[in-house]
mmCIF file of C-alpha atoms and ligand atoms in Angstrom:
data_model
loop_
_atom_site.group_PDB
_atom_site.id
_atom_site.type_symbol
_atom_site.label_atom_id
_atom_site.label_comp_id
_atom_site.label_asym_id
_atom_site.label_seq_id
_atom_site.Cartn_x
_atom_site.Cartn_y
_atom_site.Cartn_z
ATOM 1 C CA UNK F 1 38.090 56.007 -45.074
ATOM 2 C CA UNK F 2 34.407 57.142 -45.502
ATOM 3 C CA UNK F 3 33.133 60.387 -44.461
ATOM 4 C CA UNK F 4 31.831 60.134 -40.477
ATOM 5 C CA UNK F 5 29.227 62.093 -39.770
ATOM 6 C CA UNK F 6 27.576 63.480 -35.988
ATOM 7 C CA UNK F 7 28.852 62.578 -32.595
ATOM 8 C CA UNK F 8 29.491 58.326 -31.696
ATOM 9 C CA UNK F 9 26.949 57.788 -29.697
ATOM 10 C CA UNK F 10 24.346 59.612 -31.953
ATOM 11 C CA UNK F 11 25.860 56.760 -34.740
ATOM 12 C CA UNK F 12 25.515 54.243 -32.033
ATOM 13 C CA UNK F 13 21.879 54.364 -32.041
ATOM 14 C CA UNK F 14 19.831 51.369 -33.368
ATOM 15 C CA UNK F 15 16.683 51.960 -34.901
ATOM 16 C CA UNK F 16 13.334 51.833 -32.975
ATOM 17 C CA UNK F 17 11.372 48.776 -34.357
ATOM 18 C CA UNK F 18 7.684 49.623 -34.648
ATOM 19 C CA UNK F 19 4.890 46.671 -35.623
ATOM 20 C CA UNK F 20 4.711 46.284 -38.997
ATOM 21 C CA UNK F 21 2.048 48.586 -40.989
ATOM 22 C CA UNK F 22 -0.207 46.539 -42.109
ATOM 23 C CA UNK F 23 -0.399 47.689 -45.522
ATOM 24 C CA UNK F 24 3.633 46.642 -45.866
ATOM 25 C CA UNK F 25 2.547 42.967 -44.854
ATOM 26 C CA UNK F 26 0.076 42.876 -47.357
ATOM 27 C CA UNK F 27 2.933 44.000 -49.780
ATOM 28 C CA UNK F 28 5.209 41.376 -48.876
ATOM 29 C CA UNK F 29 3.102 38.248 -48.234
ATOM 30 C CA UNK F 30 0.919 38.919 -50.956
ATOM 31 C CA UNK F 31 -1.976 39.296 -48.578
ATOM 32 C CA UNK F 32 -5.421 41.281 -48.404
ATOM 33 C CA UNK F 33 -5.087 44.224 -46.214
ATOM 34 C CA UNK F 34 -8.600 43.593 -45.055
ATOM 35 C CA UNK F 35 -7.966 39.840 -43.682
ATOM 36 C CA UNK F 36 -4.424 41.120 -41.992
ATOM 37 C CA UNK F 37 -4.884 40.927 -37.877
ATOM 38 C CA UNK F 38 -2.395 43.629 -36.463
ATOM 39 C CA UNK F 39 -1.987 42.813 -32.990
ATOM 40 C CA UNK F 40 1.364 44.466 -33.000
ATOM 41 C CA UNK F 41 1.360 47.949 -31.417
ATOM 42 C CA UNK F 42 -0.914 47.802 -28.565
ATOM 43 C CA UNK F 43 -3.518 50.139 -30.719
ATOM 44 C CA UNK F 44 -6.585 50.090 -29.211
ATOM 45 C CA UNK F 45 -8.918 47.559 -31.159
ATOM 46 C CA UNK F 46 -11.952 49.640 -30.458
ATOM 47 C CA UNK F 47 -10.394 52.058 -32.925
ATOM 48 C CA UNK F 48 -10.588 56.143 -32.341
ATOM 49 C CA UNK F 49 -14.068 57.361 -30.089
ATOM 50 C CA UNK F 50 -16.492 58.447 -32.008
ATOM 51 C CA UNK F 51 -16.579 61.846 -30.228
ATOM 52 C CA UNK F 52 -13.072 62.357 -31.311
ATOM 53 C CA UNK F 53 -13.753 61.990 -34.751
ATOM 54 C CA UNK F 54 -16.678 64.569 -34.488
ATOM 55 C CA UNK F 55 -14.250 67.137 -32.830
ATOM 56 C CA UNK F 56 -11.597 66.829 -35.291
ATOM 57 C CA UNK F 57 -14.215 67.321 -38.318
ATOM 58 C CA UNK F 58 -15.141 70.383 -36.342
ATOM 59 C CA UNK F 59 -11.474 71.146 -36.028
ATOM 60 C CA UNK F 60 -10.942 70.780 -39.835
ATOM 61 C CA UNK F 61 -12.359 74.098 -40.972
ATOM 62 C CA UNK F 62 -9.553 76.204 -38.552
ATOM 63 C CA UNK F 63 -6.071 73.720 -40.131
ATOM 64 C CA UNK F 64 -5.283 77.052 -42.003
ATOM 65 C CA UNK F 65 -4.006 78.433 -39.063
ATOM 66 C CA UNK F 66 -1.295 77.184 -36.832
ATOM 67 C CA UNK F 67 -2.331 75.245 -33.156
ATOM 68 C CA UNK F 68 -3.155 76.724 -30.343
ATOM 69 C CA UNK F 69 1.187 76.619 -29.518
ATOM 70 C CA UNK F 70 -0.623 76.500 -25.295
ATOM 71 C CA UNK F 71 -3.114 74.126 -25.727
ATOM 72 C CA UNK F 72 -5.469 75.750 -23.672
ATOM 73 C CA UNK F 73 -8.688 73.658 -24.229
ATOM 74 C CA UNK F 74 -6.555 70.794 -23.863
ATOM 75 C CA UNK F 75 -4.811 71.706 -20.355
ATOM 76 C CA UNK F 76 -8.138 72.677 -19.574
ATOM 77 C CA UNK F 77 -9.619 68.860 -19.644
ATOM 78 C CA UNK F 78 -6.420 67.820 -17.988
ATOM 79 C CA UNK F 79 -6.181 69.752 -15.075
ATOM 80 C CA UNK F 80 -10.414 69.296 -14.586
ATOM 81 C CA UNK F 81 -9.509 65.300 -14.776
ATOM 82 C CA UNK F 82 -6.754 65.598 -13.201
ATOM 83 C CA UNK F 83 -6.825 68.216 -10.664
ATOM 84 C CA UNK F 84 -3.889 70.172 -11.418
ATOM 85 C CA UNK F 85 -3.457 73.575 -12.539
ATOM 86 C CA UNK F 86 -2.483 74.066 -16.261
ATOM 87 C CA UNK F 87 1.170 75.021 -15.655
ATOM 88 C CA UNK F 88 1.727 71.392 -14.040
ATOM 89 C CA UNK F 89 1.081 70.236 -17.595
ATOM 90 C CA UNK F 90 3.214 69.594 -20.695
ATOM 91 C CA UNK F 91 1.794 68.387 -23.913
ATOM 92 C CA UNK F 92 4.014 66.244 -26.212
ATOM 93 C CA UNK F 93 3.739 64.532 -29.529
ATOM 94 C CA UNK F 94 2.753 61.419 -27.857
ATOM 95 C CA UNK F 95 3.866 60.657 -24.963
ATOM 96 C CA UNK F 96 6.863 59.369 -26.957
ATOM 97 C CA UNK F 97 8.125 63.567 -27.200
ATOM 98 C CA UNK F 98 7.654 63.601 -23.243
ATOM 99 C CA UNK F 99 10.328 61.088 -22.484
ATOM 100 C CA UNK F 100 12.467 62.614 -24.736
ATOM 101 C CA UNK F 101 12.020 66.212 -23.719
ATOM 102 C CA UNK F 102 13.020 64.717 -20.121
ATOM 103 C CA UNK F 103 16.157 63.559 -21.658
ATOM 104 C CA UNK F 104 17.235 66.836 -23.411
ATOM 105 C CA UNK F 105 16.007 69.057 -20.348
ATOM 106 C CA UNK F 106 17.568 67.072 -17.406
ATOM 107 C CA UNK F 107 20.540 65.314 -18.451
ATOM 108 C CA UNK F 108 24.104 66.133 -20.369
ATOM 109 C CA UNK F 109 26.318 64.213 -22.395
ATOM 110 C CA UNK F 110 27.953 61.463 -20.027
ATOM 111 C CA UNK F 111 25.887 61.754 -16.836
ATOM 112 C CA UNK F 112 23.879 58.925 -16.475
ATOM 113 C CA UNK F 113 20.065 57.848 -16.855
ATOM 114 C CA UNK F 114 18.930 54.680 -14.909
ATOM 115 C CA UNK F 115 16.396 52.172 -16.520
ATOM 116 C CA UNK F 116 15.315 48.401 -16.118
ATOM 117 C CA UNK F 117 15.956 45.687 -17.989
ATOM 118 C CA UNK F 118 13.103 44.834 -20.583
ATOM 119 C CA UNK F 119 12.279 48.527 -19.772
ATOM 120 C CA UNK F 120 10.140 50.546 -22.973
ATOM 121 C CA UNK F 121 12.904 50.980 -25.394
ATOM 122 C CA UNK F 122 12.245 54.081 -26.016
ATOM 123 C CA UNK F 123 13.832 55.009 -22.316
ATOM 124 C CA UNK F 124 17.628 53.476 -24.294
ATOM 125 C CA UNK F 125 17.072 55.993 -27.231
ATOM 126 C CA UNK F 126 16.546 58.732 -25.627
ATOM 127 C CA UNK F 127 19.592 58.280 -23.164
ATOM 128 C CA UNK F 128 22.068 57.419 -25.932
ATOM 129 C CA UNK F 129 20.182 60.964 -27.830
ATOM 130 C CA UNK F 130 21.484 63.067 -25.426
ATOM 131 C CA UNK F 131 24.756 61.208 -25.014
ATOM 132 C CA UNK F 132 24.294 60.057 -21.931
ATOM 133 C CA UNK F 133 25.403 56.601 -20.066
ATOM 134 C CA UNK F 134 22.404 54.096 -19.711
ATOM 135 C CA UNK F 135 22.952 52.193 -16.416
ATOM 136 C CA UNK F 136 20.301 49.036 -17.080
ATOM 137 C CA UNK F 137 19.428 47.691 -13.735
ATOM 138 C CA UNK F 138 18.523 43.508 -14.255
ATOM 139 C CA UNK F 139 14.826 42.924 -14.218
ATOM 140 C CA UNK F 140 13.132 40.693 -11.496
ATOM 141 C CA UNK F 141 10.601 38.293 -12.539
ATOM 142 C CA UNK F 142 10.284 40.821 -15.755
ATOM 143 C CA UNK F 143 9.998 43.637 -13.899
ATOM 144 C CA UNK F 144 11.318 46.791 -12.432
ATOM 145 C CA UNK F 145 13.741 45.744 -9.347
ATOM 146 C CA UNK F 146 13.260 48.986 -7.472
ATOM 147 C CA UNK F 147 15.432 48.425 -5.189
ATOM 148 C CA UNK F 148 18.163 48.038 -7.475
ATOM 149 C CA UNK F 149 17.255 50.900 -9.186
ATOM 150 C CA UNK F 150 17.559 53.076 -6.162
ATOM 151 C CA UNK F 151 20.666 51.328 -5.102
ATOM 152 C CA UNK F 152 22.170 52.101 -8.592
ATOM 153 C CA UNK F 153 21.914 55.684 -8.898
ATOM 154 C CA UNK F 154 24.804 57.480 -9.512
ATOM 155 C CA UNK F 155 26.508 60.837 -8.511
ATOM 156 C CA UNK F 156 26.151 61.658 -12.040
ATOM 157 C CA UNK F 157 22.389 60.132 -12.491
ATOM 158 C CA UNK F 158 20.050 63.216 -13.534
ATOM 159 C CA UNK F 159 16.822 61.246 -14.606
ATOM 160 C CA UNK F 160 15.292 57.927 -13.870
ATOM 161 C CA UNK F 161 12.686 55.966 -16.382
ATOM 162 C CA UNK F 162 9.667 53.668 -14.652
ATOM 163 C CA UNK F 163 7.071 52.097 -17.083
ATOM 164 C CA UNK F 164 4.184 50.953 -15.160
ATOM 165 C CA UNK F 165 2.552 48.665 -16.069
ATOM 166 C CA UNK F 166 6.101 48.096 -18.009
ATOM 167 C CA UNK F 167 5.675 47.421 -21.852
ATOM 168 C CA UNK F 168 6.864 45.002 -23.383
ATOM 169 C CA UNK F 169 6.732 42.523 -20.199
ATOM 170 C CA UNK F 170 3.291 44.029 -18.668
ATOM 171 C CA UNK F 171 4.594 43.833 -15.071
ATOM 172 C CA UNK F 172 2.722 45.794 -12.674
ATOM 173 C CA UNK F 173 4.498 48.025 -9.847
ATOM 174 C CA UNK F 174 2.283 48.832 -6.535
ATOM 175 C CA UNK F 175 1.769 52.022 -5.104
ATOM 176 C CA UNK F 176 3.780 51.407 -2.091
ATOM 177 C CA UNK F 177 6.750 49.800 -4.204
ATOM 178 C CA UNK F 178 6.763 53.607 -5.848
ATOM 179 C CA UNK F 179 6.193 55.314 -2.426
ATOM 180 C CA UNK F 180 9.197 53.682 -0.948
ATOM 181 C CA UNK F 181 11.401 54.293 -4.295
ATOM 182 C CA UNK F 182 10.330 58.013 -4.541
ATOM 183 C CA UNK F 183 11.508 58.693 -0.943
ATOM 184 C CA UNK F 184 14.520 56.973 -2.106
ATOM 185 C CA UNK F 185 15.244 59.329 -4.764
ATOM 186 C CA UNK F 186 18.022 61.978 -4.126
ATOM 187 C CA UNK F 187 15.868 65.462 -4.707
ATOM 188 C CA UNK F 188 18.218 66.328 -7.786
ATOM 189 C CA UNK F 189 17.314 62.961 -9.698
ATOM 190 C CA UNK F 190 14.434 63.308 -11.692
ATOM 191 C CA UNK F 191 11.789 60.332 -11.903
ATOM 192 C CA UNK F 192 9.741 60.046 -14.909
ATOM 193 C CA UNK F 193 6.733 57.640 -14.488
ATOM 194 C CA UNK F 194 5.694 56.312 -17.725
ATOM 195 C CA UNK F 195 2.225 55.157 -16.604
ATOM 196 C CA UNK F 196 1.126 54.458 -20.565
ATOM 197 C CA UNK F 197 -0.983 51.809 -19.547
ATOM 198 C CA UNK F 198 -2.586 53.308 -16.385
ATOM 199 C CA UNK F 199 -6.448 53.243 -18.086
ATOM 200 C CA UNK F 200 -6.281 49.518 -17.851
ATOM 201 C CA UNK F 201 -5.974 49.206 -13.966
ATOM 202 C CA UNK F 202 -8.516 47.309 -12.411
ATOM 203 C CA UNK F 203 -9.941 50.145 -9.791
ATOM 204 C CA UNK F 204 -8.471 48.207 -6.788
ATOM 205 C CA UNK F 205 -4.829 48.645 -8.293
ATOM 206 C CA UNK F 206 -4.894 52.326 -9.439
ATOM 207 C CA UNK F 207 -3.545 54.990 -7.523
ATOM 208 C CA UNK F 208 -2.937 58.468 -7.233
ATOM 209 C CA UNK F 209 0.230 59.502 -8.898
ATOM 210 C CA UNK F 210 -0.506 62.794 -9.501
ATOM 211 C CA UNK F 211 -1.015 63.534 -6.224
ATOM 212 C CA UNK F 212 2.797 61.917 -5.167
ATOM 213 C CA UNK F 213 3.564 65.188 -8.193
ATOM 214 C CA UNK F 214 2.437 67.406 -5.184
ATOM 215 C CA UNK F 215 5.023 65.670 -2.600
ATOM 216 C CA UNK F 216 8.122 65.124 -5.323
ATOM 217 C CA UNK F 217 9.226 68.132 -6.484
ATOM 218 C CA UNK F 218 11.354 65.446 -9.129
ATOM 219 C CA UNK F 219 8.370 63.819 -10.067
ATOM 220 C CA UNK F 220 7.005 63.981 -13.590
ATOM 221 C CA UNK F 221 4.184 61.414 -14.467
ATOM 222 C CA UNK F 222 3.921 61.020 -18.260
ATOM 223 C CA UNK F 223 0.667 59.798 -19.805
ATOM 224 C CA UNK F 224 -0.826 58.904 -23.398
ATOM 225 C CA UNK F 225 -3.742 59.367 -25.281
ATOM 226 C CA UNK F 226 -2.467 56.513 -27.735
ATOM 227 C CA UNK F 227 -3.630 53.279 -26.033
ATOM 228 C CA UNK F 228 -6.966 53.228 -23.790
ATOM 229 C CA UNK F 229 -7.865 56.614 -25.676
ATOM 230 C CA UNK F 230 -7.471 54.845 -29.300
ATOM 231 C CA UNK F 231 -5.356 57.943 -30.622
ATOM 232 C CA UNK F 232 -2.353 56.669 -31.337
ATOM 233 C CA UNK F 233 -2.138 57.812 -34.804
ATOM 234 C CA UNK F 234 -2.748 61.550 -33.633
ATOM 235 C CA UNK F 235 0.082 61.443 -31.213
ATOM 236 C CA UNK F 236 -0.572 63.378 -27.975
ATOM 237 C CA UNK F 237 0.467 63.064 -24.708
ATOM 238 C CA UNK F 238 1.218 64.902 -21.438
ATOM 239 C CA UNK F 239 3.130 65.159 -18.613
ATOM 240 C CA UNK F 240 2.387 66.232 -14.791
ATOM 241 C CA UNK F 241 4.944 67.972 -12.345
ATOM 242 C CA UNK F 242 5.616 70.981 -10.419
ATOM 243 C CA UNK F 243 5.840 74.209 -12.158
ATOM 244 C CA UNK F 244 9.940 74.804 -12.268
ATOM 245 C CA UNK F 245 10.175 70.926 -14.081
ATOM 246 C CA UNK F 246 6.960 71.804 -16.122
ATOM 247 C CA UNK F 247 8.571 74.832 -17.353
ATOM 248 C CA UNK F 248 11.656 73.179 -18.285
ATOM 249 C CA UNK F 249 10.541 70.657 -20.537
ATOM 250 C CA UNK F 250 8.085 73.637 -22.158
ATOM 251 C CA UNK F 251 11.285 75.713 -23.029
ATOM 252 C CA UNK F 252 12.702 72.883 -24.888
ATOM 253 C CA UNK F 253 9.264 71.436 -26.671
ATOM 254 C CA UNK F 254 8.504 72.555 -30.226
ATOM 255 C CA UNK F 255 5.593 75.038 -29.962
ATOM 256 C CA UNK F 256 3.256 73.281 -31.856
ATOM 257 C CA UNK F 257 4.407 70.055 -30.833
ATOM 258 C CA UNK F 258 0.549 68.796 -31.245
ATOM 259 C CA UNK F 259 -1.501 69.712 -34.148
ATOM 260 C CA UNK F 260 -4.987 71.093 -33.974
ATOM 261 C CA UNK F 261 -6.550 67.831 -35.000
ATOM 262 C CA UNK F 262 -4.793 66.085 -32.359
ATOM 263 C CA UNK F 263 -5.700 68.734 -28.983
ATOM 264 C CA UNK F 264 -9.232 69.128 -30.329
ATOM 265 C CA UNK F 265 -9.613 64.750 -30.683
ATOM 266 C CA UNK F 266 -8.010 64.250 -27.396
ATOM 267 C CA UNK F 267 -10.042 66.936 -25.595
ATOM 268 C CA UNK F 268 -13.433 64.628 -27.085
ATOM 269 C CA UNK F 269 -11.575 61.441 -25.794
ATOM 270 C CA UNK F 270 -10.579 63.068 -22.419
ATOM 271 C CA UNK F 271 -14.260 63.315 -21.557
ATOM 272 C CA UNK F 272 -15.379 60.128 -23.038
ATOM 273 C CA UNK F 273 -16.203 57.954 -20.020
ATOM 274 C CA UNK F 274 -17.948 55.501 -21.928
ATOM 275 C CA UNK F 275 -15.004 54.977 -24.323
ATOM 276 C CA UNK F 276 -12.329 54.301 -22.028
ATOM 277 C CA UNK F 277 -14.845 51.752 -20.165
ATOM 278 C CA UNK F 278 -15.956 49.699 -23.017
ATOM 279 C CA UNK F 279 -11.827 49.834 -23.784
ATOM 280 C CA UNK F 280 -10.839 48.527 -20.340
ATOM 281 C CA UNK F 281 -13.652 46.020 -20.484
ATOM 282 C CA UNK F 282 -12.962 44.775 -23.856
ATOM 283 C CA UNK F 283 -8.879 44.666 -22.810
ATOM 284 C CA UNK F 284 -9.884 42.317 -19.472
ATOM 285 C CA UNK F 285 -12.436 39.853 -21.437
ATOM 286 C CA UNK F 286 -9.491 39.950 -24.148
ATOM 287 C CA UNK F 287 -7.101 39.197 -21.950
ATOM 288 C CA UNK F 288 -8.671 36.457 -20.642
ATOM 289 C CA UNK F 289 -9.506 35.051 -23.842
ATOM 290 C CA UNK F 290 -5.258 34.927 -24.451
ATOM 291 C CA UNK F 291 -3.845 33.751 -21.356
ATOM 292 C CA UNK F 292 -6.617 30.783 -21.376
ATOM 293 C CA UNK F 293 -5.701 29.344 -24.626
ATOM 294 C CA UNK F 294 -1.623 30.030 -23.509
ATOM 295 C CA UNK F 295 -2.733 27.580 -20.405
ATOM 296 C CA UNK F 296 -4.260 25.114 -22.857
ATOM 297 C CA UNK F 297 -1.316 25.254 -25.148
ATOM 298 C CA UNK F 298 1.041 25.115 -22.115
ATOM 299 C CA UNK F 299 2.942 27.876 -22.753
ATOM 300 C CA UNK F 300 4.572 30.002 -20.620
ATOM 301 C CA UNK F 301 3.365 33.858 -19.955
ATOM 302 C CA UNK F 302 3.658 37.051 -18.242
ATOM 303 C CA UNK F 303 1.264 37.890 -16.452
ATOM 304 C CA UNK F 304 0.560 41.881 -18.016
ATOM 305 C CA UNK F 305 -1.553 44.734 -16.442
ATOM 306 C CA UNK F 306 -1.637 46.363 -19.690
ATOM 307 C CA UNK F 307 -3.095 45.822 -23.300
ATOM 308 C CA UNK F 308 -0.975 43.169 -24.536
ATOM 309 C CA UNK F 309 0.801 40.190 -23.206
ATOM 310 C CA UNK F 310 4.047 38.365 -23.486
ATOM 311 C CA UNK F 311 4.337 34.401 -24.455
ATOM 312 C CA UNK F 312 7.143 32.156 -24.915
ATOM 313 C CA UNK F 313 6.806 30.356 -28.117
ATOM 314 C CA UNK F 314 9.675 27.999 -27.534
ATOM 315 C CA UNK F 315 12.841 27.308 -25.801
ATOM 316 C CA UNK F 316 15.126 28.037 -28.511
ATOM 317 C CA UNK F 317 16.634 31.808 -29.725
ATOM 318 C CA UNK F 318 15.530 31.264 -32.502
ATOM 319 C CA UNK F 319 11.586 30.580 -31.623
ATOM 320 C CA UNK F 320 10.501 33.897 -31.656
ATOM 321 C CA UNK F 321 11.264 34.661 -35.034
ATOM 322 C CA UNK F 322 10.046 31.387 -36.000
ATOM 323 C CA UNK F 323 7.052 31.643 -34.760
ATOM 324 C CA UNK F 324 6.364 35.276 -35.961
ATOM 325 C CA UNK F 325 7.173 34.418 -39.717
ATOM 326 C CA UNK F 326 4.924 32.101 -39.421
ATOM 327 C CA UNK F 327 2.376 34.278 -38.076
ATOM 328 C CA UNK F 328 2.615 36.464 -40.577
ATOM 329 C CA UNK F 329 2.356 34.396 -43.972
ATOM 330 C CA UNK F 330 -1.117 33.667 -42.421
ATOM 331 C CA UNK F 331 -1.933 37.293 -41.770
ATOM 332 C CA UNK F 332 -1.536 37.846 -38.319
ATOM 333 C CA UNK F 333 0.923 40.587 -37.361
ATOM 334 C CA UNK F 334 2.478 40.622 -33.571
ATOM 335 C CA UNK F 335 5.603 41.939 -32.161
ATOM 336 C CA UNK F 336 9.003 39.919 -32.232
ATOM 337 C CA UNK F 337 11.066 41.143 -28.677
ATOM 338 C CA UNK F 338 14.528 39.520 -29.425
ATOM 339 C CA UNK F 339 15.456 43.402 -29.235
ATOM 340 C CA UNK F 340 14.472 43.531 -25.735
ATOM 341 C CA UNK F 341 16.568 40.132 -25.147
ATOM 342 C CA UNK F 342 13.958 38.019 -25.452
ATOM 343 C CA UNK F 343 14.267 35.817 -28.709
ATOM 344 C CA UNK F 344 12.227 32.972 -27.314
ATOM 345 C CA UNK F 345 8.919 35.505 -26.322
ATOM 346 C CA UNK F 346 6.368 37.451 -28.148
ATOM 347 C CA UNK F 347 4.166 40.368 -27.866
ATOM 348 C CA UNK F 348 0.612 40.248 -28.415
ATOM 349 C CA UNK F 349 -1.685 43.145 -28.409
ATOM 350 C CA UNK F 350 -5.379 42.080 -27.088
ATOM 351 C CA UNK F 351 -7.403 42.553 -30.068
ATOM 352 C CA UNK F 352 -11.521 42.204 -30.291
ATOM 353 C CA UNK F 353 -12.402 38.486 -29.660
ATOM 354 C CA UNK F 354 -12.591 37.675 -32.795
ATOM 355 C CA UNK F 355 -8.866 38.357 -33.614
ATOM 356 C CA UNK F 356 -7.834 37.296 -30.519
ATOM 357 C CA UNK F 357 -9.159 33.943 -31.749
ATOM 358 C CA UNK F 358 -8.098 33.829 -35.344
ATOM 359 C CA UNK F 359 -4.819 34.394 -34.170
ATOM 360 C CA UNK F 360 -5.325 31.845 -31.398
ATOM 361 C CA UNK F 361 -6.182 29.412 -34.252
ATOM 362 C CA UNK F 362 -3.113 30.301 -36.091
ATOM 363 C CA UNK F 363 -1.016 29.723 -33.237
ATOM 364 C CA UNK F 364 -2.120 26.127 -32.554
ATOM 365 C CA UNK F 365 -1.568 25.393 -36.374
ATOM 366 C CA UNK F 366 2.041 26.366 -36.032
ATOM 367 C CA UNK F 367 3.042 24.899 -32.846
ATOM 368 C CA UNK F 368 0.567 22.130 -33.237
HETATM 369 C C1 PLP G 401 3.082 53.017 -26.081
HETATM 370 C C2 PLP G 401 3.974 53.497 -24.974
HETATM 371 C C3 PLP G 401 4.288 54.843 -24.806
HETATM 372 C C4 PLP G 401 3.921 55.956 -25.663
HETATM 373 O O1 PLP G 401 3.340 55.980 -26.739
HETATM 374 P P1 PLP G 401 2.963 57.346 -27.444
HETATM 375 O O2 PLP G 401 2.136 56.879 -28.560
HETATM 376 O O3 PLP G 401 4.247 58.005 -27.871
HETATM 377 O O4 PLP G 401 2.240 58.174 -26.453
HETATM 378 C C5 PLP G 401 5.049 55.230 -23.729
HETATM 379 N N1 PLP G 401 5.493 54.355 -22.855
HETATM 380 C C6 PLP G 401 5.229 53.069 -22.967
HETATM 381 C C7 PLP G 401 5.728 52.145 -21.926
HETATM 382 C C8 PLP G 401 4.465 52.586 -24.035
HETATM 383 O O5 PLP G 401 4.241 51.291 -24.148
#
């Protein structure tokens, strides 16, 4: 018998799947990286703001020293923005280290962490990383069943995970919906709201979480600089509760958990009103651009509140992958879910028009 290494559930762990670089597609399908359309990660097709890349050339000249392990500018522009004082805030390695951080500070091996169906992935990992038992509550119409969710906390349920809008199904959850689920809550079970998409909101749909962070002491909302902001590649996010959580998850983070590129970038991005507009606008025209060509094509879709939507490309498990193969020997790069359960769907990231088309074109080819 071969050696065994670490505890079972640690080897029970499957991978995360990411979208496919696109440099490794060029590799394999004998492509130009310039023609390849990654539409894969729900990047931001705007790219980084300019202001961001001024602040980290700035930043440049100090990398000889280590971070600021506080992130003082940083919480600074949060709590302005977000009107919260600066020990409500924990900064994490994308948002990514925030969820996990929730997992390692709140729960032990074999309580239990509740999560939806189709729920960010992410939320599975980082239950099964600390041991713990994921209780998966079915989805409704794609979505978070919050009543379910409430109804299925147990005794030994430490930590809840929301996405909303949820990736990868885009569903939306309204403020009341939350409301009545956060009263639900037993005071010991803490809720983190994963609200990576929350930039993209149209105005009449957005709401004040971090003021529900002043009513639930249990409450941590978790935000990201990756998508709207265009920083994914720097990796920073934060998170927003009350002081005795905050402090928690700030014993257990790495000190310098964000580099000084990253704090000085996102501070730039932060204040960049202009950015985030011309992103949201870009994301709705985008948007629209997808779902009417899905219509024309007949195929079935998700309605998302996010950057990105889900299609089904056929009626057969094996469709998805299908489809996506074919995707890819013509360049285009998009996100297989059969992970998530969904062999028949995929995930498309909004890209500028003109890669929202060219893949358009490409899909008509192949199902045509
Ligand atoms: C993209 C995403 C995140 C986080 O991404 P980071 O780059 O780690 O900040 C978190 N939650 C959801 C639902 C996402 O889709």
């Amino acid at each position: 018998m071969s050696m065994q290494f670490g505890p079972d559930y640690v080897r029970a762990i499957a991978p995360y799947q990411s979208g496919k670089p696109i440099a490794e597609v060029a590799r394999e399908f004998g492509l130009e990286e310039s023609k390849i359309i990654k539409l894969a990660s729900n990047e931001n097709p705007l790219g980084m703001p300019e202001s961001a890349k001024l602040a980290m050339q700035q930043a440049v000249a100090e990398l000889g020293r280590y971070p600021d392990a506080n992130g003082f500018d940083l919480k600074s522009a949060i709590s302005a923005k977000y009107g919260v004082p600066q020990d409500w805030i924990t900064l994490g390695n994308g948002s990514n280290d925030i969820l996990e951080l929730a997992a390692h500070a709140f729960v032990q091996p074999r309580q239990s962490v509740v999560f939806a169906q189709y729920g960010f992935l992410v939320y599975a990992l980082a239950t099964q990383a600390v041991g713990a038992r994921a209780i998966e509550v079915t989805a409704q119409d794609f979505g978070h069943d919050l009543v379910a969710m409430a109804a299925a906390i147990a005794d030994d349920t430490r930590l809840v995970y929301i996405a909303n809008p949820n990736n990868p199904t885009g569903t939306f959850l309204t403020a009341a919906q939350l409301e009545t689920f956060l009263k639900a809550v037993p005071q010991h079970v803490v809720v983190v709201l994963d609200e990576a998409y929350n930039e993209y909101l149209a105005a009449e749909l957005q709401y004040e979480s971090t003021d529900w962070v002043r009513t639930y002491p249990n409450l941590i909302v978790s935000r990201t600089m990756s998508k709207a902001y265009g920083l994914a590649g720097l990796r920073v996010g934060f998170a927003i509760a009350q002081p005795v959580v905050t402090d928690l998850l700030n014993r257990i983070r790495q000190p310098f958990n964000v580099n000084s590129l990253a704090q000085a970038a996102a501070v730039a991005a932060l204040n960049d009103k202009a950015f985030l507009q011309k992103s949201a606008d870009i994301n709705a025209q985008g948007y629209r651009q997808l779902v009417t060509a899905f219509e024309t094509l007949g195929l079935t879709y998700v309605h998302s509140y996010g950057n990105f939507v889900l299609v089904k490309v056929g009626d057969d498990d094996g469709a998805g992958a299908r489809v996506n193969l074919a995707l890819l020997k013509q360049g285009i790069i998009v996100r297989p879910v059969s992970n998530y359960g969904l062999p028949q769907w995929l995930r498309i990231s909004i890209g500028l028009p003109e890669e929202n088309a060219a893949f358009i074109g490409a899909l008509k080819t192949i199902l045509g």
